[in-house]
mmCIF file of C-alpha atoms and ligand atoms in Angstrom:
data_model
loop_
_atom_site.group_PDB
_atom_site.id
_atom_site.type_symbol
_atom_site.label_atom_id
_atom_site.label_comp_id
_atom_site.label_asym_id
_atom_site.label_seq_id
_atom_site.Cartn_x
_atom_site.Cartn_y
_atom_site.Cartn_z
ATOM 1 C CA UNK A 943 84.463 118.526 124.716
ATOM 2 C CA UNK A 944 87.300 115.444 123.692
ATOM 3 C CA UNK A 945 88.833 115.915 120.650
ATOM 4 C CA UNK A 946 90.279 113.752 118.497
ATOM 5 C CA UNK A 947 94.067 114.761 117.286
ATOM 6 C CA UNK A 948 94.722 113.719 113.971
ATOM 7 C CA UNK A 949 98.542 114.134 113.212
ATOM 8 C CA UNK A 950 99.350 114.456 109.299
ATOM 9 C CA UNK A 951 96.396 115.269 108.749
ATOM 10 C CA UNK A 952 96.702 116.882 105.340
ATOM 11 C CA UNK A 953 98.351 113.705 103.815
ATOM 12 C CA UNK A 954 97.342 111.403 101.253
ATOM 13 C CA UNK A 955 95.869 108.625 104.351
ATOM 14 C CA UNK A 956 95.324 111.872 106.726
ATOM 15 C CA UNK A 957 92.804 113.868 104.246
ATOM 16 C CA UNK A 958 90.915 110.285 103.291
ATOM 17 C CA UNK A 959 90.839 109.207 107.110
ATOM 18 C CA UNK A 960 89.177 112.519 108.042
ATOM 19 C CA UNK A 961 86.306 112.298 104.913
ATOM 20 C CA UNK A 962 85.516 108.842 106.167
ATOM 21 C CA UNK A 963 85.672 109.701 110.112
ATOM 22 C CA UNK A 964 83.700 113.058 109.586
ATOM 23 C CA UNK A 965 80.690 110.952 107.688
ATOM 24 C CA UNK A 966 80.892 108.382 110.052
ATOM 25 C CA UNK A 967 81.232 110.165 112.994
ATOM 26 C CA UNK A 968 79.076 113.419 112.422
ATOM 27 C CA UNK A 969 79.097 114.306 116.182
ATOM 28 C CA UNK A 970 82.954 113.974 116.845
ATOM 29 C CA UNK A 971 85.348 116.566 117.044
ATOM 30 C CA UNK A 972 88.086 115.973 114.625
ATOM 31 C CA UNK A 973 91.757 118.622 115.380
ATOM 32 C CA UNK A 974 93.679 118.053 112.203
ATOM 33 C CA UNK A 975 97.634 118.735 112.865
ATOM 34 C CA UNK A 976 98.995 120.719 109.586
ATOM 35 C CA UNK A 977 101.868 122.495 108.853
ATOM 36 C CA UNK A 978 100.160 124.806 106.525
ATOM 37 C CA UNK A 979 96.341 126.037 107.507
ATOM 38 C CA UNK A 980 96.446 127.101 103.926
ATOM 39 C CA UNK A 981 96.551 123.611 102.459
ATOM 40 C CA UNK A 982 94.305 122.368 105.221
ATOM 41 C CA UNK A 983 91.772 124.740 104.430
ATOM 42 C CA UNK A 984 91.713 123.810 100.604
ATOM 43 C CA UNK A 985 90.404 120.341 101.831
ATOM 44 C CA UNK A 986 87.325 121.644 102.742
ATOM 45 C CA UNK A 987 86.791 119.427 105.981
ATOM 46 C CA UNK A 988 84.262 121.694 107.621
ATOM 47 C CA UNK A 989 84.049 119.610 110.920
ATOM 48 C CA UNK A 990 87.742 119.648 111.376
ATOM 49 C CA UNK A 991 89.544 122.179 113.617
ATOM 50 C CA UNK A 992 92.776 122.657 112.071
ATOM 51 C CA UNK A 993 96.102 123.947 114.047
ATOM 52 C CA UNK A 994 99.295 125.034 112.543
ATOM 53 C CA UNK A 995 102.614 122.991 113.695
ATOM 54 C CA UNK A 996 105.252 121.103 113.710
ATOM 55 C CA UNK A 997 105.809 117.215 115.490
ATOM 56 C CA UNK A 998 109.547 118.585 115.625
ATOM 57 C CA UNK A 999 108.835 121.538 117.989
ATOM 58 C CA UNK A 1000 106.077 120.482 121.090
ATOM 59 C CA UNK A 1001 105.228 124.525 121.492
ATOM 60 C CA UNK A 1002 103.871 124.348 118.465
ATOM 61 C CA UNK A 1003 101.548 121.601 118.890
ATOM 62 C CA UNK A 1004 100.192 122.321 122.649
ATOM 63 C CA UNK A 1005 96.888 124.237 121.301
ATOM 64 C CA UNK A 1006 95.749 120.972 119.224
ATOM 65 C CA UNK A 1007 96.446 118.875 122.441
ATOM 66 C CA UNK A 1008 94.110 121.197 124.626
ATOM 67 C CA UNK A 1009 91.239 118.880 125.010
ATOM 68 C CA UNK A 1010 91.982 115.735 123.551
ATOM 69 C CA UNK A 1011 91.045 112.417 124.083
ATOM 70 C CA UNK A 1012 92.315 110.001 121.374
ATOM 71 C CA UNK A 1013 95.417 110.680 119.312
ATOM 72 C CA UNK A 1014 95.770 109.270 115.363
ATOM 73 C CA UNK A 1015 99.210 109.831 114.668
ATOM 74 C CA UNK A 1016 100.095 109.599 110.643
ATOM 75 C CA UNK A 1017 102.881 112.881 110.160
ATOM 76 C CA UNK A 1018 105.693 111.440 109.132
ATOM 77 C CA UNK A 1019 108.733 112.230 106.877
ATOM 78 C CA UNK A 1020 108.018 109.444 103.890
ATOM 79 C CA UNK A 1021 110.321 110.413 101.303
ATOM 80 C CA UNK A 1022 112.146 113.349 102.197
ATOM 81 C CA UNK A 1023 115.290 115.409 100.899
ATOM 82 C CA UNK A 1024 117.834 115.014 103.971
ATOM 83 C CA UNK A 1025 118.006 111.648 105.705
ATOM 84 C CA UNK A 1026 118.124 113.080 109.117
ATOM 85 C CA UNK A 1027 114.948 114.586 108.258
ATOM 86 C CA UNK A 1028 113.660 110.426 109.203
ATOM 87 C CA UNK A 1029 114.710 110.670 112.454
ATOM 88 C CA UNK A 1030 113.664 114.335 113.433
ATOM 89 C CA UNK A 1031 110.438 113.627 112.414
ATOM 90 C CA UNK A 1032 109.466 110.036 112.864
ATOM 91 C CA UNK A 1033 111.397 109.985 115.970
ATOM 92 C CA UNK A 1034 111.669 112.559 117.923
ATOM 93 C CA UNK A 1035 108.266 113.997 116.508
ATOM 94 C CA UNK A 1036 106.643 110.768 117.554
ATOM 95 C CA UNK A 1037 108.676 111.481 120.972
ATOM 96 C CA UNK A 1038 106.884 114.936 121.518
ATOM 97 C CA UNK A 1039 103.624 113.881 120.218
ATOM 98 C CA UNK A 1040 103.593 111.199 123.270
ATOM 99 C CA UNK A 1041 104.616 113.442 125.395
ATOM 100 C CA UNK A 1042 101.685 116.078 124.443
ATOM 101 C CA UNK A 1043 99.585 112.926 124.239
ATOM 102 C CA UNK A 1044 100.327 112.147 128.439
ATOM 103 C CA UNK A 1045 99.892 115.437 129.164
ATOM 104 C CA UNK A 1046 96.669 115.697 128.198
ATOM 105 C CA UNK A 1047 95.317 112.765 129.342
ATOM 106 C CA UNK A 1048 94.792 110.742 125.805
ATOM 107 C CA UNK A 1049 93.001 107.327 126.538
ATOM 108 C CA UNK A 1050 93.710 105.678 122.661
ATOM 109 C CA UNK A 1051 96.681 106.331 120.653
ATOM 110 C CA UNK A 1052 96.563 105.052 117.013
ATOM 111 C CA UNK A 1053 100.030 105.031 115.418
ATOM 112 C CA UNK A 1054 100.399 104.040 111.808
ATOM 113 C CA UNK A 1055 103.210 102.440 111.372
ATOM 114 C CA UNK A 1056 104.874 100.105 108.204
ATOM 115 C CA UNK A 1057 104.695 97.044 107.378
ATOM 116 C CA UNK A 1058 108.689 97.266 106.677
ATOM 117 C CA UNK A 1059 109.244 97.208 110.281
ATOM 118 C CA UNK A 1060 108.140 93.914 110.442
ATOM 119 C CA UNK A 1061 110.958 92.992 107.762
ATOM 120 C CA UNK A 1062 114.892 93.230 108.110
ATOM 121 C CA UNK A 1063 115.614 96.749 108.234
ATOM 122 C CA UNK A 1064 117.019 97.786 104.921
ATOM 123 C CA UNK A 1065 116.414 101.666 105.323
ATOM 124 C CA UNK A 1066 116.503 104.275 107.501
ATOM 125 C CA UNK A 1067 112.508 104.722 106.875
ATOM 126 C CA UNK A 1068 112.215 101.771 108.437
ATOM 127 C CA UNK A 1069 114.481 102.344 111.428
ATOM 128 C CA UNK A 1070 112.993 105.627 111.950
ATOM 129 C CA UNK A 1071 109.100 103.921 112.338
ATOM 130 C CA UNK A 1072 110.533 101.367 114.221
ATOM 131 C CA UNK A 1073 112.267 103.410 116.823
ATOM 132 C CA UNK A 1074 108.791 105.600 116.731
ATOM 133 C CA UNK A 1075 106.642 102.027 117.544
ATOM 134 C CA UNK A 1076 109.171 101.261 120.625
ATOM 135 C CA UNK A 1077 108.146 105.022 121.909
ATOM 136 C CA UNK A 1078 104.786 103.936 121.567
ATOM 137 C CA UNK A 1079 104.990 100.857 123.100
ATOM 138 C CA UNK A 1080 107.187 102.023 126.192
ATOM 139 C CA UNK A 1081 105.084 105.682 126.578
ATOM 140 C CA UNK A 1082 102.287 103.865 129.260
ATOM 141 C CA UNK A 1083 99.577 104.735 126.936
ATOM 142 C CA UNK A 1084 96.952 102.616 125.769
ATOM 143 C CA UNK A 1085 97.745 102.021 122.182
ATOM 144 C CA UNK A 1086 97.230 100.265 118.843
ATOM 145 C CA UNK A 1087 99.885 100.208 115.556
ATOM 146 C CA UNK A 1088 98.699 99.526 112.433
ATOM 147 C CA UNK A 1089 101.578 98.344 109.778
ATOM 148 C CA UNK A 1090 99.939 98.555 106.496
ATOM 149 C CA UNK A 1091 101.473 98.056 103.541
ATOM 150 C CA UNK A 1092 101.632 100.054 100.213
ATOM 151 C CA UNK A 1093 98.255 102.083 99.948
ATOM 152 C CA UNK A 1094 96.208 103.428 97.518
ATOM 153 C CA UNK A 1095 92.760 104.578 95.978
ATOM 154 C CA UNK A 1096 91.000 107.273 97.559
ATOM 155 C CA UNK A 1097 91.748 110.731 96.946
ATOM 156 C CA UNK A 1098 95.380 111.973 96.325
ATOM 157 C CA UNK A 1099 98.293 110.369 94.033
ATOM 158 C CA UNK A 1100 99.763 107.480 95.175
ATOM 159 C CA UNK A 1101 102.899 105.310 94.139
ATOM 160 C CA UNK A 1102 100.463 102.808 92.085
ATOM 161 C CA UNK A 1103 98.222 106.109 90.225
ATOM 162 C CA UNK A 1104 101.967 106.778 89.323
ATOM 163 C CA UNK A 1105 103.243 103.118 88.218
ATOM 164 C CA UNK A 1106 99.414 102.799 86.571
ATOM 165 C CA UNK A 1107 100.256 106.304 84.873
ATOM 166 C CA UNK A 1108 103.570 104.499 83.530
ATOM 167 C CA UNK A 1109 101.676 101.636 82.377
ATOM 168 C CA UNK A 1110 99.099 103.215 80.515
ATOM 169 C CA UNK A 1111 101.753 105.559 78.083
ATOM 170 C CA UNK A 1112 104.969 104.368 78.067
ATOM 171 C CA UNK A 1113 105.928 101.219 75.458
ATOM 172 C CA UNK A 1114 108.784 100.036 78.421
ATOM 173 C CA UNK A 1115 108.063 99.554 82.238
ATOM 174 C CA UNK A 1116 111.184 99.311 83.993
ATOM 175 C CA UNK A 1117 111.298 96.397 87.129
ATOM 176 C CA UNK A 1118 113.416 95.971 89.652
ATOM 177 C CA UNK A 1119 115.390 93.154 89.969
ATOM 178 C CA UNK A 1120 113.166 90.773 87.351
ATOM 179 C CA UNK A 1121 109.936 92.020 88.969
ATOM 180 C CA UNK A 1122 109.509 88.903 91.312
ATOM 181 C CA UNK A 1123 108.912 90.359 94.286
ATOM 182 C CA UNK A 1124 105.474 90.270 96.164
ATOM 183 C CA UNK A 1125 103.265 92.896 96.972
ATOM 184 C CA UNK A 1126 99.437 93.244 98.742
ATOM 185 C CA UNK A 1127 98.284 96.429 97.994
ATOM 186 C CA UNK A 1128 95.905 97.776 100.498
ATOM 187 C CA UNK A 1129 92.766 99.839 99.727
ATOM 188 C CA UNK A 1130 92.607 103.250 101.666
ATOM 189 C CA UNK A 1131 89.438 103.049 102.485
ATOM 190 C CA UNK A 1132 90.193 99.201 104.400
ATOM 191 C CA UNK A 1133 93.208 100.993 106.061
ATOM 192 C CA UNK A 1134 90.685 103.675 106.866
ATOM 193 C CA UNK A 1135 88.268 101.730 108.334
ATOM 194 C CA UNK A 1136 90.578 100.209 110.551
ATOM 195 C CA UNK A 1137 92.004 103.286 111.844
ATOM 196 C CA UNK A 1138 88.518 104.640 112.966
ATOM 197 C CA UNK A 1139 87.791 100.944 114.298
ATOM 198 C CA UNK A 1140 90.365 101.258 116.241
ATOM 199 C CA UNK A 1141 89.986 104.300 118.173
ATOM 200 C CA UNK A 1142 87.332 102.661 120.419
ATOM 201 C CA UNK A 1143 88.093 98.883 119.759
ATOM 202 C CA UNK A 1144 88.079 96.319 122.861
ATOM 203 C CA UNK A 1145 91.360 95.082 122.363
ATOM 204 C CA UNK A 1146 94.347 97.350 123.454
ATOM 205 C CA UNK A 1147 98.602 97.419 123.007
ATOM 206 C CA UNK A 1148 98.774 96.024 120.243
ATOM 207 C CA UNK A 1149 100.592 95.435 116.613
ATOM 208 C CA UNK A 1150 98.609 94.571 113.527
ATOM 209 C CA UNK A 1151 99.952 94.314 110.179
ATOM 210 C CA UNK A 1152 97.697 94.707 107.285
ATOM 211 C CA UNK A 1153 97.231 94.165 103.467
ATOM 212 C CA UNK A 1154 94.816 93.902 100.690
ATOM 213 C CA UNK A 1155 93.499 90.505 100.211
ATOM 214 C CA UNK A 1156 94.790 89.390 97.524
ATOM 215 C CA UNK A 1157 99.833 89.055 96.478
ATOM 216 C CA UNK A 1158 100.881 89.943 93.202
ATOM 217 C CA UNK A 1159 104.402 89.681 91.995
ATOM 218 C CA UNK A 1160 105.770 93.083 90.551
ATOM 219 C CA UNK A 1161 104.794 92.073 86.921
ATOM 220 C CA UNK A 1162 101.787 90.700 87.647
ATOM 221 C CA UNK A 1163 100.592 93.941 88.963
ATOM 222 C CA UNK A 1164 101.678 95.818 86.349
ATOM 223 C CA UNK A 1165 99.336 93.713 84.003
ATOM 224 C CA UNK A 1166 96.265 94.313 86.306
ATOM 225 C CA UNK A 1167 97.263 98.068 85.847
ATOM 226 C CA UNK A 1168 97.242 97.508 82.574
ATOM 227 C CA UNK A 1169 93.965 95.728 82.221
ATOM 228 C CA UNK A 1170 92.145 98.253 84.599
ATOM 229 C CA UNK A 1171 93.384 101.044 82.284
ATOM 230 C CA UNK A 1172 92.309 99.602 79.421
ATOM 231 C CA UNK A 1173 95.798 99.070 77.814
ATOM 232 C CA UNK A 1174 95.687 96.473 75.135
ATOM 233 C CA UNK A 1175 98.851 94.687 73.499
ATOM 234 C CA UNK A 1176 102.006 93.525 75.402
ATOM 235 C CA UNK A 1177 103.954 95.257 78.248
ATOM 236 C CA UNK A 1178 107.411 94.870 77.663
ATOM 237 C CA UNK A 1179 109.525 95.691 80.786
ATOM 238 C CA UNK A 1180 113.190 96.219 81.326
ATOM 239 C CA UNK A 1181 114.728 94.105 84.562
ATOM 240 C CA UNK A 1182 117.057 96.854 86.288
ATOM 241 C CA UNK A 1183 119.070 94.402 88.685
ATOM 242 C CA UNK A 1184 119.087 95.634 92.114
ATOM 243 C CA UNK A 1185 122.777 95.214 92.559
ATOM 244 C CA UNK A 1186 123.560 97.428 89.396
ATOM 245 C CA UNK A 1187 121.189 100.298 90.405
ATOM 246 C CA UNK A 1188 122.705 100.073 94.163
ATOM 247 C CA UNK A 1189 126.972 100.052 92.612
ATOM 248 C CA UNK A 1190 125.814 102.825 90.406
ATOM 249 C CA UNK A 1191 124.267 104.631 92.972
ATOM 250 C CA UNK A 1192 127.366 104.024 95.812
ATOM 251 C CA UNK A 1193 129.436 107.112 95.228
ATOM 252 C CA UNK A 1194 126.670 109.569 95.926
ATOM 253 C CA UNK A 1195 126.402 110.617 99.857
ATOM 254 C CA UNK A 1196 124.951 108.592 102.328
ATOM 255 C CA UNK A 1197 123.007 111.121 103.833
ATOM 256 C CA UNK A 1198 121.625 113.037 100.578
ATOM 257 C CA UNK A 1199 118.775 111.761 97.784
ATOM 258 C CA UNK A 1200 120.823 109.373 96.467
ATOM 259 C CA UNK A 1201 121.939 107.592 99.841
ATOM 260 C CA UNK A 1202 117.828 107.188 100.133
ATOM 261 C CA UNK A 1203 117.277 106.120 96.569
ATOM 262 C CA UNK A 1204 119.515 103.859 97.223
ATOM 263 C CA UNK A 1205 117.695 102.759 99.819
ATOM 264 C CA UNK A 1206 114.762 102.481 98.327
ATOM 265 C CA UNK A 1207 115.629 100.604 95.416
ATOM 266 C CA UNK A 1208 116.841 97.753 98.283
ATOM 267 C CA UNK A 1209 113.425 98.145 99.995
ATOM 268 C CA UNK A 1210 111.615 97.314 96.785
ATOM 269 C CA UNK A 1211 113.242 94.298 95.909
ATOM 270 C CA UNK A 1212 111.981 92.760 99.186
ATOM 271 C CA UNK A 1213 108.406 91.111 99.187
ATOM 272 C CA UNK A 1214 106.017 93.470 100.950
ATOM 273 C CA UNK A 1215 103.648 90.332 102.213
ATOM 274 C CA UNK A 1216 101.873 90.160 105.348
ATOM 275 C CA UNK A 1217 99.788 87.954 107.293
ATOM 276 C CA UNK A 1218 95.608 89.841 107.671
ATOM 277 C CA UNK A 1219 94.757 86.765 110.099
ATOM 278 C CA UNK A 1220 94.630 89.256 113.899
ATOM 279 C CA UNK A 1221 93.363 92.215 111.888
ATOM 280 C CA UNK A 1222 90.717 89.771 110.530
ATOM 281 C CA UNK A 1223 90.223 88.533 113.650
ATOM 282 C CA UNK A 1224 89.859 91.598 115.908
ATOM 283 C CA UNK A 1225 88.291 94.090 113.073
ATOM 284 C CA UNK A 1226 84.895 94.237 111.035
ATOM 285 C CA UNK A 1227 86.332 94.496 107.890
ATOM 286 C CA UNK A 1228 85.755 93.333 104.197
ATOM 287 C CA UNK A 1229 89.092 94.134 102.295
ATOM 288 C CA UNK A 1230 88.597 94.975 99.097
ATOM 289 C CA UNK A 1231 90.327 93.020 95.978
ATOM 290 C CA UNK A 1232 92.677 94.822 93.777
ATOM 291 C CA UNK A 1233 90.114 95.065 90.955
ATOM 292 C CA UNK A 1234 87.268 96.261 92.798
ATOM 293 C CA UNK A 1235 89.710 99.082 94.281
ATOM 294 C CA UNK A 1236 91.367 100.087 90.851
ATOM 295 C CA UNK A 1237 87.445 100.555 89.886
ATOM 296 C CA UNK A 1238 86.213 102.547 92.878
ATOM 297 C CA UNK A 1239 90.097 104.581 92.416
ATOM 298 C CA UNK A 1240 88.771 105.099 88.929
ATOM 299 C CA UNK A 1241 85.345 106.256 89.556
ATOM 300 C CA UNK A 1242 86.725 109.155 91.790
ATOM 301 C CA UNK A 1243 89.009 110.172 89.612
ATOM 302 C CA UNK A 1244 86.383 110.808 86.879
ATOM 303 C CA UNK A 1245 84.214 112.588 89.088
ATOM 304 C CA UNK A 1246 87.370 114.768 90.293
ATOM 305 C CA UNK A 1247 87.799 116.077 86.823
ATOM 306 C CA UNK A 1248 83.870 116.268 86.155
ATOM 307 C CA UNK A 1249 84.108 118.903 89.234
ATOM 308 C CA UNK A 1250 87.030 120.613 88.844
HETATM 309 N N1 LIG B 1198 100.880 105.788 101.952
HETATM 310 C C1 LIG B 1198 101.270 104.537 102.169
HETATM 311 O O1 LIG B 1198 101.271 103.684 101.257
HETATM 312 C C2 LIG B 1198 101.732 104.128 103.544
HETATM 313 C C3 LIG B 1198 102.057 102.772 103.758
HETATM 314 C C4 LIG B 1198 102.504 102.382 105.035
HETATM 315 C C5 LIG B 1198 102.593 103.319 106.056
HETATM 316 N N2 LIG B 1198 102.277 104.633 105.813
HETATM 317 C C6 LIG B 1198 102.385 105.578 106.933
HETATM 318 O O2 LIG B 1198 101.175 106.300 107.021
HETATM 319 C C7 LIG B 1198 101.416 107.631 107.497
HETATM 320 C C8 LIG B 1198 100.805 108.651 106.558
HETATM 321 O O3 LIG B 1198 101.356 108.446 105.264
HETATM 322 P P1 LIG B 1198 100.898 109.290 103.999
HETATM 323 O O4 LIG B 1198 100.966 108.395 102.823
HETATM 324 O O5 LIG B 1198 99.645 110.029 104.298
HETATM 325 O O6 LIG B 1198 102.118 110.311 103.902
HETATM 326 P P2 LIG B 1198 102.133 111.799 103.299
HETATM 327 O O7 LIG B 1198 101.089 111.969 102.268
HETATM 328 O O8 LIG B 1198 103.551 112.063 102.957
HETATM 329 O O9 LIG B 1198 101.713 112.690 104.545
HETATM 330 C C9 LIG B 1198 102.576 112.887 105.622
HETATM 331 C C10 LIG B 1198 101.936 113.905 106.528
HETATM 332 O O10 LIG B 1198 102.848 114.155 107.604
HETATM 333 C C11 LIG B 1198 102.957 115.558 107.750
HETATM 334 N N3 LIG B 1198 104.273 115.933 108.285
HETATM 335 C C12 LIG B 1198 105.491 115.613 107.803
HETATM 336 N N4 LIG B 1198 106.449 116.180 108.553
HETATM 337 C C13 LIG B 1198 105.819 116.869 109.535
HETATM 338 C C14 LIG B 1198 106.236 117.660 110.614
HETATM 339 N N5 LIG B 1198 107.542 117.889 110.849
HETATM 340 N N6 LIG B 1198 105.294 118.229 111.426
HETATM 341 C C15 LIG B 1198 103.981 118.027 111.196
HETATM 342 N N7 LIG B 1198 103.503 117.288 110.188
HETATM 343 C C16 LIG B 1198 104.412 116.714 109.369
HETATM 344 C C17 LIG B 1198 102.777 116.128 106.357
HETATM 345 O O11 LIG B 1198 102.417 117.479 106.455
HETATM 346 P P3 LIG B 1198 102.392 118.470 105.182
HETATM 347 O O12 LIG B 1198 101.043 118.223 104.543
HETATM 348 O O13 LIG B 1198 102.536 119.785 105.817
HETATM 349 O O14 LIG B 1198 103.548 118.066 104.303
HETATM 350 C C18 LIG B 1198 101.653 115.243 105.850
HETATM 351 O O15 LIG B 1198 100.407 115.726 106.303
HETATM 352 C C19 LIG B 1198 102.932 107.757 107.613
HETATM 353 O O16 LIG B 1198 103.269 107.579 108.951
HETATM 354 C C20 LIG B 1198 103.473 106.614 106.774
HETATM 355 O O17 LIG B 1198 104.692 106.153 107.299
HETATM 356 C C21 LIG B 1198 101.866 105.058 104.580
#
């Protein structure tokens, strides 16, 4: 029977993908990529056949590929140790899971992409994804990229549950560069309904960038953080100016932590704004606003620590 491979599966978007598509989809067959069964298996998706591997090494993947039919592809190396580690497994992973992908026949590929490819280049995150999107495009399959911006909600710790943690007990909030810069954070369960949407949507090779509905500037978010935490009183912050943070960190090797810190510091002082109008357009979707989605974030969270 087709299977649908879901690649990262034991992510942050991976795990809350595969609770929505597993409620929604009760008679699909869901193969969840992981690099450790272990982890998978504390998820406790019952419907989901999990398989041990690695995006780096094909081998290892083959037995998930056996009989699928549609491909979700989320692994990715996000924030890791070595830089090289980008390109390994953004690139060439993305390179053998197309290949598996052909093999078998897949008729939908769903890659999720950034929404920093869509902006100059400043990291080698970015380069990686975008390098991974022109394998996509150029692999013959039918396909759809999805280039969300900043997630977050749902079930795992995000950056915002840890800028929200910073809001709620520290006196200082430190800010990049002033804190002027945009940002439209997207609810995981909008990205996640797109992603399932997509699988058998009409419309085919194609890019969509999405965000939440709603652009806040740096401090402006971190006083809806505030409110939604229930912090009373001021929020003073500290403006760390991006040029500072990027001369103190120049010394330290390109290719190690600090080379990607680095990096990362010059990725957040750009505004992280996209346009929703085509994934309006071709979707069914209701994005939720920021408040609605701090409330639902909250909500779980609560009930998370009632179970545990
Ligand atoms: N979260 C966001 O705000 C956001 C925003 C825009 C785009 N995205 C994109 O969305 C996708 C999923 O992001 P996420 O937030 O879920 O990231 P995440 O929590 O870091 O999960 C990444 C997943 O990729 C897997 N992975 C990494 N290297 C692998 C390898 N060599 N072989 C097999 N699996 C590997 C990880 O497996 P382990 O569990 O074994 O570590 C994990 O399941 C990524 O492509 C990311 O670029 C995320």
């Amino acid at each position: 029977m087709a299977e649908i491979v879901v690649t990262g599966s034991t992510g942050y978007i991976g795990r809350n993908f595969l609770m929505r598509a597993a409620a929604m989809l009760p008679n699909a067959r869901f193969v969840g990529l992981t690099r450790s069964i272990r982890k998978a298996r504390g998820l406790g998706l019952h419907q989901v056949r999990f398989v041990e591997g690695n995006v780096e090494d094909r081998e290892t993947m083959s037995s998930a590929f056996r009989d699928a039919s549609a491909v979700v592809h989320l692994a990715a190396a996000v924030k890791p140790r070595k830089a090289a580690e980008f390109f390994q497994t953004n690139v060439l992973g993305t390179q053998n899971v197309i290949e598996l992908s052909k093999k078998a026949g897949v008729t939908r590929f769903v890659f999720v992409s950034s929404c920093d490819v869509g902006l100059p280049i400043v990291t080698r995150y970015s380069e990686s994804k975008r390098q991974a999107e022109e394998i996509v495009t150029q692999s013959g399959l039918d396909y759809l990229i999805i280039r969300p911006t900043a997630v977050y909600g749902g079930f795992g710790a995000t950056a915002m549950t840890g800028l929200q943690a910073l809001v709620k007990r520290a006196p200082l909030v430190p800010v990049i560069g002033g804190g002027k810069q945009k940002l439209q954070p997207l609810y995981v369960d909008d990205l996640t309904a797109i992603i399932l949407q997509a699988l058998t949507a009409q419309v085919r090779n194609a890019v969509y960038e999405v965000g939440g509905p709603e652009q806040f500037t740096h401090l402006e978010l971190i006083r809806e953080l505030a409110r939604a935490s229930g912090k009373r009183g001021p929020i003073f912050h500290i403006p760390i100016p991006v040029a500072l943070l990027a001369w103190v960190l120049a010394p330290f090797p390109f290719s190690g932590s600090f080379g990607i810190l680095r990096e990362r510091i010059l990725s957040l002082s750009q505004d992280k704004v996209v346009s929703n109008e085509r994934v309006m357009r071709d979707f069914d979707l209701t994005l939720t606003c920021l408040s609605d989605g701090l409330a639902g974030a909250q909500r779980l969270g609560s009930r998370v620590t009632e179970s545990a």
